[in-house]
Amino acid sequence: DTAVSQTPKYLVTQMGNDKSIKCEQNLGHDTMYWYKQDSKKFLKIMFSYNNKELIINETVPNRFSPKSPDKAHLNLHINSLELGDSAVYFCASSQDPPGQGTYSNQPQHFGDGTRLSIL
Amino acid sequence: SQQGEEDPQALSIQEGENATMNCSYKTSINNLQWYRQNSGRGLVHLILIRSNEREKHSGRLRVTLDTSKKSSSLLITASRAADTASYFCATGSYGDGATNKLIFGTGTLLAVQP
């Protein structure tokens, strides 16, 4: 059973288009994340939601808009795609929001990524 | 800014040998985590060490943490070809309320030759 699943796995599209990536977790976790991994494998947090509420919003162009319809789903919509958006986007989840509970910064469970290529 | 830097960037060893990867970070942390990423896959959590711990073991993995030097090391003993992957450290630190986040290092690419 897949714990964190994201679709699609590959996304090839033209500059200027709008696209969405979906993520679902069946772990019962409270918190979900979106990361961007560039060609040098540097992984950077973009957004985090806890129980549908936005708790981390890094310096990301407002062309990127996350949406969390419920705590098991976190989708990422990207408007007006640019060449620099080409990367692998990872969804992740964790049991508690960072900073709360007995241990803060809980281990995160990652999906297998969506490779976005802009032509 | 980027928190963790890993060293070496790449490491190639023979099966059966030990592999050691190092991670240095810049600010105070709550805990440090190590993750593995196989090619084309997501990151998998390996081990978490808290700031008041100095050493932790999990199977063939041994992690040390030196908060005075702001560094950690991951040792994989008796390596196997299946250990071939990129390894990342990630630091978590106290922030403003519930907005703590993990900052990932640059990663070490480990190749274990059969």
Short mmCIF file of C-alpha atoms in Angstrom, two decimals:
data_model
loop_
_atom_site.label_atom_id
_atom_site.label_comp_id
_atom_site.label_asym_id
_atom_site.label_seq_id
_atom_site.Cartn_x
_atom_site.Cartn_y
_atom_site.Cartn_z
CA ASP A 1 0.00 0.00 0.00
CA THR A 2 1.42 3.35 -1.04
CA ALA A 3 1.73 5.72 1.92
CA VAL A 4 2.25 9.02 0.09
CA SER A 5 1.24 9.01 -3.54
CA GLN A 6 1.51 11.83 -6.02
CA THR A 7 0.30 12.13 -9.58
CA PRO A 8 1.40 12.46 -12.23
CA LYS A 9 4.90 10.96 -12.02
CA TYR A 10 6.03 12.84 -15.11
CA LEU A 11 4.73 16.13 -16.46
CA VAL A 12 6.02 17.59 -19.71
CA THR A 13 4.45 20.83 -20.81
CA GLN A 14 5.03 24.10 -22.58
CA MET A 15 6.06 27.40 -21.04
CA GLY A 16 3.08 29.50 -20.06
CA ASN A 17 0.76 26.60 -19.35
CA ASP A 18 -1.02 25.92 -16.04
CA LYS A 19 -0.66 22.51 -14.39
CA SER A 20 -1.55 20.74 -11.15
CA ILE A 21 0.10 18.01 -9.13
CA LYS A 22 -1.94 15.96 -6.69
CA CYS A 23 -0.82 14.33 -3.46
CA GLU A 24 -2.58 11.98 -1.08
CA GLN A 25 -1.38 10.26 2.09
CA ASN A 26 -3.05 7.32 3.83
CA LEU A 27 -0.94 7.49 6.98
CA GLY A 28 -3.38 9.57 8.98
CA HIS A 29 -0.78 12.32 9.36
CA ASP A 30 -1.69 15.87 10.32
CA THR A 31 0.91 17.72 8.28
CA MET A 32 1.78 17.70 4.59
CA TYR A 33 4.54 19.41 2.65
CA TRP A 34 5.65 20.35 -0.83
CA TYR A 35 9.36 20.38 -1.68
CA LYS A 36 11.25 21.29 -4.84
CA GLN A 37 14.41 19.37 -5.76
CA ASP A 38 16.58 20.99 -8.40
CA SER A 39 18.99 19.41 -10.85
CA LYS A 40 21.75 19.45 -8.23
CA LYS A 41 19.50 17.49 -5.86
CA PHE A 42 19.09 20.43 -3.51
CA LEU A 43 15.77 19.96 -1.69
CA LYS A 44 13.90 23.04 -0.53
CA ILE A 45 10.63 23.35 1.38
CA MET A 46 7.92 25.30 -0.40
CA PHE A 47 4.74 24.92 1.65
CA SER A 48 3.35 23.05 4.61
CA TYR A 49 -0.22 22.49 5.75
CA ASN A 50 -1.50 21.21 9.06
CA ASN A 51 -5.13 20.05 9.09
CA LYS A 52 -5.87 22.15 6.00
CA GLU A 53 -4.21 25.25 7.46
CA LEU A 54 -1.13 26.79 5.82
CA ILE A 55 1.74 26.87 8.34
CA ILE A 56 4.83 27.25 6.17
CA ASN A 57 4.96 29.46 3.11
CA GLU A 58 8.47 29.98 1.89
CA THR A 59 9.51 32.61 -0.61
CA VAL A 60 7.80 31.03 -3.57
CA PRO A 61 6.40 32.91 -6.58
CA ASN A 62 2.67 33.41 -6.20
CA ARG A 63 2.23 31.45 -9.44
CA PHE A 64 2.42 28.46 -7.07
CA SER A 65 -0.77 27.89 -5.10
CA PRO A 66 -1.23 24.94 -2.75
CA LYS A 67 -4.67 23.67 -1.82
CA SER A 68 -5.60 21.25 0.92
CA PRO A 69 -9.22 20.06 0.67
CA ASP A 70 -8.70 17.79 3.71
CA LYS A 71 -5.75 16.70 5.83
CA ALA A 72 -5.08 13.68 3.60
CA HIS A 73 -4.69 15.71 0.42
CA LEU A 74 -2.40 18.53 -0.63
CA ASN A 75 -2.40 19.66 -4.24
CA LEU A 76 -0.10 22.10 -5.98
CA HIS A 77 -1.25 24.30 -8.83
CA ILE A 78 1.25 26.21 -10.92
CA ASN A 79 0.23 29.02 -13.24
CA SER A 80 2.16 30.40 -16.20
CA LEU A 81 4.92 27.82 -16.05
CA GLU A 82 8.47 29.04 -16.64
CA LEU A 83 11.65 27.23 -17.67
CA GLY A 84 13.04 27.62 -14.15
CA ASP A 85 10.14 25.60 -12.76
CA SER A 86 11.65 22.44 -14.22
CA ALA A 87 12.46 20.25 -11.23
CA VAL A 88 11.23 17.29 -9.25
CA TYR A 89 8.45 18.17 -6.83
CA PHE A 90 8.01 16.02 -3.75
CA CYS A 91 5.06 15.74 -1.44
CA ALA A 92 5.66 14.58 2.13
CA SER A 93 3.73 14.10 5.36
CA SER A 94 4.48 13.83 9.07
CA GLN A 95 2.58 12.89 12.18
CA ASP A 96 2.54 16.23 13.97
CA PRO A 97 3.30 19.74 12.91
CA PRO A 98 6.87 20.74 13.62
CA GLY A 99 7.30 22.27 17.03
CA GLN A 100 4.53 20.34 18.76
CA GLY A 101 4.27 17.04 20.53
CA THR A 102 6.97 15.19 22.40
CA TYR A 103 9.38 15.46 19.52
CA SER A 104 9.35 18.36 17.15
CA ASN A 105 10.37 17.91 13.55
CA GLN A 106 8.88 14.47 13.13
CA PRO A 107 10.29 12.14 10.45
CA GLN A 108 8.72 12.87 7.10
CA HIS A 109 7.38 10.36 4.61
CA PHE A 110 7.91 11.26 0.98
CA GLY A 111 6.14 10.43 -2.24
CA ASP A 112 8.16 9.36 -5.27
CA GLY A 113 8.10 12.78 -6.84
CA THR A 114 6.71 14.45 -9.94
CA ARG A 115 9.31 15.29 -12.57
CA LEU A 116 8.21 18.52 -14.24
CA SER A 117 9.86 19.43 -17.53
CA ILE A 118 9.10 22.72 -19.23
CA LEU A 119 9.71 22.89 -22.97
CA SER B 1 19.86 29.86 3.48
CA GLN B 2 21.03 26.30 3.19
CA GLN B 3 21.69 24.71 6.57
CA GLY B 4 23.48 21.42 6.00
CA GLU B 5 26.49 20.71 3.90
CA GLU B 6 27.60 17.18 3.33
CA ASP B 7 30.98 15.78 2.75
CA PRO B 8 32.03 14.09 0.60
CA GLN B 9 29.77 14.96 -2.32
CA ALA B 10 30.40 11.52 -3.76
CA LEU B 11 31.82 8.31 -2.35
CA SER B 12 32.62 5.05 -4.12
CA ILE B 13 33.46 1.93 -2.12
CA GLN B 14 33.53 -1.85 -2.48
CA GLU B 15 30.84 -4.07 -1.05
CA GLY B 16 31.66 -5.02 2.51
CA GLU B 17 33.52 -1.81 3.28
CA ASN B 18 32.25 0.87 5.65
CA ALA B 19 30.97 4.21 4.37
CA THR B 20 31.17 7.42 6.38
CA MET B 21 29.37 10.61 5.45
CA ASN B 22 29.59 13.90 7.30
CA CYS B 23 27.16 16.74 7.72
CA SER B 24 27.86 20.23 9.02
CA TYR B 25 25.23 22.80 9.89
CA LYS B 26 25.18 26.41 10.94
CA THR B 27 22.59 27.19 13.61
CA SER B 28 21.26 25.59 16.80
CA ILE B 29 19.12 22.54 16.18
CA ASN B 30 16.46 20.49 17.91
CA ASN B 31 17.30 17.31 16.07
CA LEU B 32 19.10 16.01 13.02
CA GLN B 33 17.76 13.39 10.65
CA TRP B 34 19.30 11.28 7.92
CA TYR B 35 17.44 10.27 4.78
CA ARG B 36 18.23 8.02 1.83
CA GLN B 37 17.12 8.66 -1.73
CA ASN B 38 17.34 5.96 -4.35
CA SER B 39 17.49 7.08 -7.97
CA GLY B 40 14.08 8.22 -9.19
CA ARG B 41 12.43 7.76 -5.80
CA GLY B 42 11.43 9.84 -2.82
CA LEU B 43 13.43 10.28 0.36
CA VAL B 44 13.22 7.61 3.02
CA HIS B 45 13.80 8.45 6.68
CA LEU B 46 16.65 6.46 8.23
CA ILE B 47 17.35 7.77 11.70
CA LEU B 48 16.71 10.76 13.97
CA ILE B 49 19.10 11.97 16.65
CA ARG B 50 18.08 14.64 19.15
CA SER B 51 20.32 17.50 20.20
CA ASN B 52 20.89 15.96 23.65
CA GLU B 53 22.05 12.65 22.17
CA ARG B 54 25.58 11.92 21.01
CA GLU B 55 25.22 8.59 19.24
CA LYS B 56 22.47 6.41 17.88
CA HIS B 57 22.39 3.03 16.18
CA SER B 58 19.91 1.38 13.86
CA GLY B 59 20.94 -1.93 12.30
CA ARG B 60 24.06 -1.25 10.20
CA LEU B 61 23.69 2.51 10.69
CA ARG B 62 25.52 4.54 13.30
CA VAL B 63 24.95 8.26 13.66
CA THR B 64 26.94 10.64 15.82
CA LEU B 65 26.17 14.22 16.69
CA ASP B 66 28.58 16.85 18.00
CA THR B 67 26.63 20.00 18.74
CA SER B 68 29.77 21.89 19.79
CA LYS B 69 31.18 21.39 16.28
CA LYS B 70 27.76 21.55 14.64
CA SER B 71 28.41 18.32 12.81
CA SER B 72 27.06 14.82 12.42
CA SER B 73 28.29 11.67 10.75
CA LEU B 74 26.51 8.67 9.31
CA LEU B 75 28.40 5.38 9.23
CA ILE B 76 27.09 2.46 7.20
CA THR B 77 28.91 -0.74 8.11
CA ALA B 78 29.40 -3.76 5.85
CA SER B 79 27.94 -1.93 2.88
CA ARG B 80 25.92 -3.69 0.19
CA ALA B 81 25.22 -2.84 -3.42
CA ALA B 82 21.65 -2.03 -2.35
CA ASP B 83 23.01 0.84 -0.20
CA THR B 84 23.84 2.74 -3.39
CA ALA B 85 21.84 5.96 -3.08
CA SER B 86 22.09 9.62 -2.14
CA TYR B 87 22.14 10.35 1.57
CA PHE B 88 20.90 13.61 3.05
CA CYS B 89 21.06 15.12 6.49
CA ALA B 90 18.24 17.39 7.58
CA THR B 91 18.17 19.67 10.58
CA GLY B 92 15.16 20.74 12.57
CA SER B 93 15.31 23.72 14.84
CA TYR B 94 13.04 25.60 17.18
CA GLY B 95 11.25 28.36 15.38
CA ASP B 96 8.35 30.64 15.95
CA GLY B 97 5.68 28.36 17.33
CA ALA B 98 4.55 25.61 15.00
CA THR B 99 6.43 26.68 11.93
CA ASN B 100 9.61 24.68 12.41
CA LYS B 101 10.84 23.04 9.28
CA LEU B 102 13.51 20.64 8.11
CA ILE B 103 16.44 22.10 6.22
CA PHE B 104 18.13 19.55 3.99
CA GLY B 105 21.81 19.28 3.20
CA THR B 106 23.42 18.96 -0.19
CA GLY B 107 23.63 15.17 -0.08
CA THR B 108 26.32 12.53 -0.53
CA LEU B 109 26.07 10.18 -3.49
CA LEU B 110 27.22 6.73 -2.35
CA ALA B 111 28.10 4.07 -4.90
CA VAL B 112 28.77 0.58 -3.58
CA GLN B 113 30.52 -1.60 -6.14
CA PRO B 114 29.67 -5.32 -6.02
#
